[in-house]
Amino acid sequence: MGREKVKGLPSFINQQFNKRIQETKHRYEQLLFSGVPADQLDVKAPNHSLLKFTEQFIQEIKDNKHNIRPSSGKNYQSMLTRLQEYCKDRLINDLSFDDINMDFYYDYRSFLEETQGKRNAFGNHIKVLKRLMRTAQELDLHNNRIF
């Protein structure tokens, strides 16, 4: 299968389309080779875990793989701890990148106000969360643009 071009679109958009087509084709092939009947194929993009990504990112901070000071790394750990508490309180097994939206924003803020009573913590958590979301987006782990 060759690369296709849509007339009138910039080349970088054509490249993105081709990348998505190849990823979808690859997922179809994986499912077919694993024995899934063709009429039952579901090739939705995997829903990556925000919590697991955050844990991995924190470890990379500790290993000096990011240009982030160790003192700033504590903010990431604090946010992860509160997100885990939030999930436990709200009976959520995990958070995906797609779960981060305005409903989450307001619910998380009220959770922190109920449990911590601090607005500063919320602002710091959102700042860290936005950086994580941008980093994950650059790694093509999600397409959520709401954050």
PDB file of N, CA, C and O in Angstrom, residues 49-52 54-55 79-96 99-100 104 107-108 111-112 115:
ATOM      1  N   SER A  49      -3.344   4.679  30.004  1.00  0.00           N
ATOM      2  CA  SER A  49      -3.566   5.073  31.379  1.00  0.00           C
ATOM      3  C   SER A  49      -2.753   6.314  31.733  1.00  0.00           C
ATOM      4  O   SER A  49      -1.526   6.324  31.601  1.00  0.00           O
ATOM      5  N   LEU A  50      -3.443   7.330  32.192  1.00  0.00           N
ATOM      6  CA  LEU A  50      -2.777   8.544  32.662  1.00  0.00           C
ATOM      7  C   LEU A  50      -1.959   8.243  33.913  1.00  0.00           C
ATOM      8  O   LEU A  50      -0.839   8.728  34.068  1.00  0.00           O
ATOM      9  N   LEU A  51      -2.500   7.420  34.802  1.00  0.00           N
ATOM     10  CA  LEU A  51      -1.805   7.122  36.053  1.00  0.00           C
ATOM     11  C   LEU A  51      -0.504   6.361  35.800  1.00  0.00           C
ATOM     12  O   LEU A  51       0.543   6.684  36.374  1.00  0.00           O
ATOM     13  N   LYS A  52      -0.555   5.369  34.916  1.00  0.00           N
ATOM     14  CA  LYS A  52       0.669   4.606  34.615  1.00  0.00           C
ATOM     15  C   LYS A  52       1.702   5.482  33.920  1.00  0.00           C
ATOM     16  O   LYS A  52       2.893   5.391  34.200  1.00  0.00           O
ATOM     17  N   THR A  54       2.025   8.674  34.313  1.00  0.00           N
ATOM     18  CA  THR A  54       2.563   9.575  35.340  1.00  0.00           C
ATOM     19  C   THR A  54       3.602   8.864  36.194  1.00  0.00           C
ATOM     20  O   THR A  54       4.660   9.430  36.498  1.00  0.00           O
ATOM     21  N   GLU A  55       3.326   7.621  36.578  1.00  0.00           N
ATOM     22  CA  GLU A  55       4.294   6.853  37.359  1.00  0.00           C
ATOM     23  C   GLU A  55       5.608   6.695  36.587  1.00  0.00           C
ATOM     24  O   GLU A  55       6.695   6.870  37.140  1.00  0.00           O
ATOM     25  N   MET A  79       0.781  15.177  42.881  1.00  0.00           N
ATOM     26  CA  MET A  79      -0.398  15.111  42.018  1.00  0.00           C
ATOM     27  C   MET A  79      -0.824  13.665  41.795  1.00  0.00           C
ATOM     28  O   MET A  79      -2.007  13.341  41.850  1.00  0.00           O
ATOM     29  N   LEU A  80       0.144  12.774  41.566  1.00  0.00           N
ATOM     30  CA  LEU A  80      -0.182  11.360  41.364  1.00  0.00           C
ATOM     31  C   LEU A  80      -0.876  10.780  42.591  1.00  0.00           C
ATOM     32  O   LEU A  80      -1.889  10.084  42.460  1.00  0.00           O
ATOM     33  N   THR A  81      -0.372  11.098  43.759  1.00  0.00           N
ATOM     34  CA  THR A  81      -0.984  10.603  45.001  1.00  0.00           C
ATOM     35  C   THR A  81      -2.431  11.081  45.108  1.00  0.00           C
ATOM     36  O   THR A  81      -3.338  10.303  45.427  1.00  0.00           O
ATOM     37  N   ARG A  82      -2.672  12.358  44.836  1.00  0.00           N
ATOM     38  CA  ARG A  82      -4.037  12.905  44.913  1.00  0.00           C
ATOM     39  C   ARG A  82      -4.936  12.308  43.838  1.00  0.00           C
ATOM     40  O   ARG A  82      -6.111  12.050  44.076  1.00  0.00           O
ATOM     41  N   LEU A  83      -4.393  12.077  42.635  1.00  0.00           N
ATOM     42  CA  LEU A  83      -5.203  11.437  41.579  1.00  0.00           C
ATOM     43  C   LEU A  83      -5.592  10.021  41.981  1.00  0.00           C
ATOM     44  O   LEU A  83      -6.725   9.580  41.730  1.00  0.00           O
ATOM     45  N   GLN A  84      -4.677   9.309  42.614  1.00  0.00           N
ATOM     46  CA  GLN A  84      -4.997   7.954  43.083  1.00  0.00           C
ATOM     47  C   GLN A  84      -6.065   7.998  44.170  1.00  0.00           C
ATOM     48  O   GLN A  84      -6.982   7.169  44.177  1.00  0.00           O
ATOM     49  N   GLU A  85      -5.961   8.970  45.066  1.00  0.00           N
ATOM     50  CA  GLU A  85      -6.989   9.142  46.099  1.00  0.00           C
ATOM     51  C   GLU A  85      -8.328   9.511  45.462  1.00  0.00           C
ATOM     52  O   GLU A  85      -9.382   9.020  45.886  1.00  0.00           O
ATOM     53  N   TYR A  86      -8.286  10.364  44.460  1.00  0.00           N
ATOM     54  CA  TYR A  86      -9.489  10.769  43.733  1.00  0.00           C
ATOM     55  C   TYR A  86     -10.156   9.542  43.110  1.00  0.00           C
ATOM     56  O   TYR A  86     -11.366   9.358  43.231  1.00  0.00           O
ATOM     57  N   CYS A  87      -9.371   8.718  42.452  1.00  0.00           N
ATOM     58  CA  CYS A  87      -9.923   7.510  41.819  1.00  0.00           C
ATOM     59  C   CYS A  87     -10.551   6.592  42.859  1.00  0.00           C
ATOM     60  O   CYS A  87     -11.641   6.046  42.638  1.00  0.00           O
ATOM     61  N   LYS A  88      -9.871   6.427  43.974  1.00  0.00           N
ATOM     62  CA  LYS A  88     -10.402   5.567  45.036  1.00  0.00           C
ATOM     63  C   LYS A  88     -11.707   6.143  45.589  1.00  0.00           C
ATOM     64  O   LYS A  88     -12.685   5.419  45.764  1.00  0.00           O
ATOM     65  N   ASP A  89     -11.737   7.438  45.812  1.00  0.00           N
ATOM     66  CA  ASP A  89     -12.926   8.095  46.355  1.00  0.00           C
ATOM     67  C   ASP A  89     -14.104   8.038  45.384  1.00  0.00           C
ATOM     68  O   ASP A  89     -15.242   7.860  45.790  1.00  0.00           O
ATOM     69  N   ARG A  90     -13.827   8.182  44.099  1.00  0.00           N
ATOM     70  CA  ARG A  90     -14.882   8.207  43.084  1.00  0.00           C
ATOM     71  C   ARG A  90     -15.156   6.823  42.480  1.00  0.00           C
ATOM     72  O   ARG A  90     -15.914   6.687  41.529  1.00  0.00           O
ATOM     73  N   LEU A  91     -14.505   5.786  43.063  1.00  0.00           N
ATOM     74  CA  LEU A  91     -14.681   4.396  42.615  1.00  0.00           C
ATOM     75  C   LEU A  91     -14.335   4.219  41.134  1.00  0.00           C
ATOM     76  O   LEU A  91     -15.049   3.562  40.375  1.00  0.00           O
ATOM     77  N   ILE A  92     -13.214   4.807  40.749  1.00  0.00           N
ATOM     78  CA  ILE A  92     -12.712   4.720  39.379  1.00  0.00           C
ATOM     79  C   ILE A  92     -11.490   3.816  39.400  1.00  0.00           C
ATOM     80  O   ILE A  92     -10.590   3.994  40.228  1.00  0.00           O
ATOM     81  N   ASN A  93     -11.443   2.845  38.505  1.00  0.00           N
ATOM     82  CA  ASN A  93     -10.297   1.935  38.455  1.00  0.00           C
ATOM     83  C   ASN A  93      -9.042   2.621  37.941  1.00  0.00           C
ATOM     84  O   ASN A  93      -7.944   2.376  38.421  1.00  0.00           O
ATOM     85  N   ASP A  94      -9.199   3.457  36.924  1.00  0.00           N
ATOM     86  CA  ASP A  94      -8.061   4.101  36.302  1.00  0.00           C
ATOM     87  C   ASP A  94      -8.541   5.345  35.572  1.00  0.00           C
ATOM     88  O   ASP A  94      -9.714   5.476  35.266  1.00  0.00           O
ATOM     89  N   LEU A  95      -7.620   6.240  35.282  1.00  0.00           N
ATOM     90  CA  LEU A  95      -7.917   7.428  34.481  1.00  0.00           C
ATOM     91  C   LEU A  95      -7.180   7.301  33.153  1.00  0.00           C
ATOM     92  O   LEU A  95      -5.990   7.006  33.136  1.00  0.00           O
ATOM     93  N   SER A  96      -7.901   7.522  32.080  1.00  0.00           N
ATOM     94  CA  SER A  96      -7.255   7.564  30.776  1.00  0.00           C
ATOM     95  C   SER A  96      -7.096   9.024  30.373  1.00  0.00           C
ATOM     96  O   SER A  96      -7.698   9.918  30.975  1.00  0.00           O
ATOM     97  N   ASP A  99     -10.276  10.836  29.707  1.00  0.00           N
ATOM     98  CA  ASP A  99     -11.121  11.203  30.846  1.00  0.00           C
ATOM     99  C   ASP A  99     -10.894  12.641  31.300  1.00  0.00           C
ATOM    100  O   ASP A  99     -11.672  13.181  32.086  1.00  0.00           O
ATOM    101  N   ILE A 100      -9.829  13.248  30.825  1.00  0.00           N
ATOM    102  CA  ILE A 100      -9.492  14.604  31.260  1.00  0.00           C
ATOM    103  C   ILE A 100     -10.283  15.599  30.416  1.00  0.00           C
ATOM    104  O   ILE A 100     -10.010  15.810  29.242  1.00  0.00           O
ATOM    105  N   PHE A 104     -14.154  16.474  34.565  1.00  0.00           N
ATOM    106  CA  PHE A 104     -13.088  16.029  35.464  1.00  0.00           C
ATOM    107  C   PHE A 104     -12.510  17.226  36.212  1.00  0.00           C
ATOM    108  O   PHE A 104     -12.293  17.160  37.422  1.00  0.00           O
ATOM    109  N   ASP A 107     -14.825  18.348  38.992  1.00  0.00           N
ATOM    110  CA  ASP A 107     -14.961  17.308  40.009  1.00  0.00           C
ATOM    111  C   ASP A 107     -13.666  17.163  40.808  1.00  0.00           C
ATOM    112  O   ASP A 107     -13.704  17.017  42.032  1.00  0.00           O
ATOM    113  N   TYR A 108     -12.541  17.210  40.137  1.00  0.00           N
ATOM    114  CA  TYR A 108     -11.246  17.100  40.822  1.00  0.00           C
ATOM    115  C   TYR A 108     -11.024  18.296  41.737  1.00  0.00           C
ATOM    116  O   TYR A 108     -10.548  18.155  42.859  1.00  0.00           O
ATOM    117  N   PHE A 111     -13.103  17.788  44.770  1.00  0.00           N
ATOM    118  CA  PHE A 111     -12.491  16.734  45.585  1.00  0.00           C
ATOM    119  C   PHE A 111     -11.341  17.292  46.418  1.00  0.00           C
ATOM    120  O   PHE A 111     -11.257  17.036  47.617  1.00  0.00           O
ATOM    121  N   LEU A 112     -10.452  18.069  45.778  1.00  0.00           N
ATOM    122  CA  LEU A 112      -9.318  18.629  46.515  1.00  0.00           C
ATOM    123  C   LEU A 112      -9.774  19.620  47.573  1.00  0.00           C
ATOM    124  O   LEU A 112      -9.205  19.672  48.674  1.00  0.00           O
ATOM    125  N   THR A 115     -11.107  17.521  50.494  1.00  0.00           N
ATOM    126  CA  THR A 115     -10.119  16.747  51.236  1.00  0.00           C
ATOM    127  C   THR A 115      -8.953  17.584  51.737  1.00  0.00           C
ATOM    128  O   THR A 115      -8.390  17.283  52.777  1.00  0.00           O
TER     129      THR A 115
END
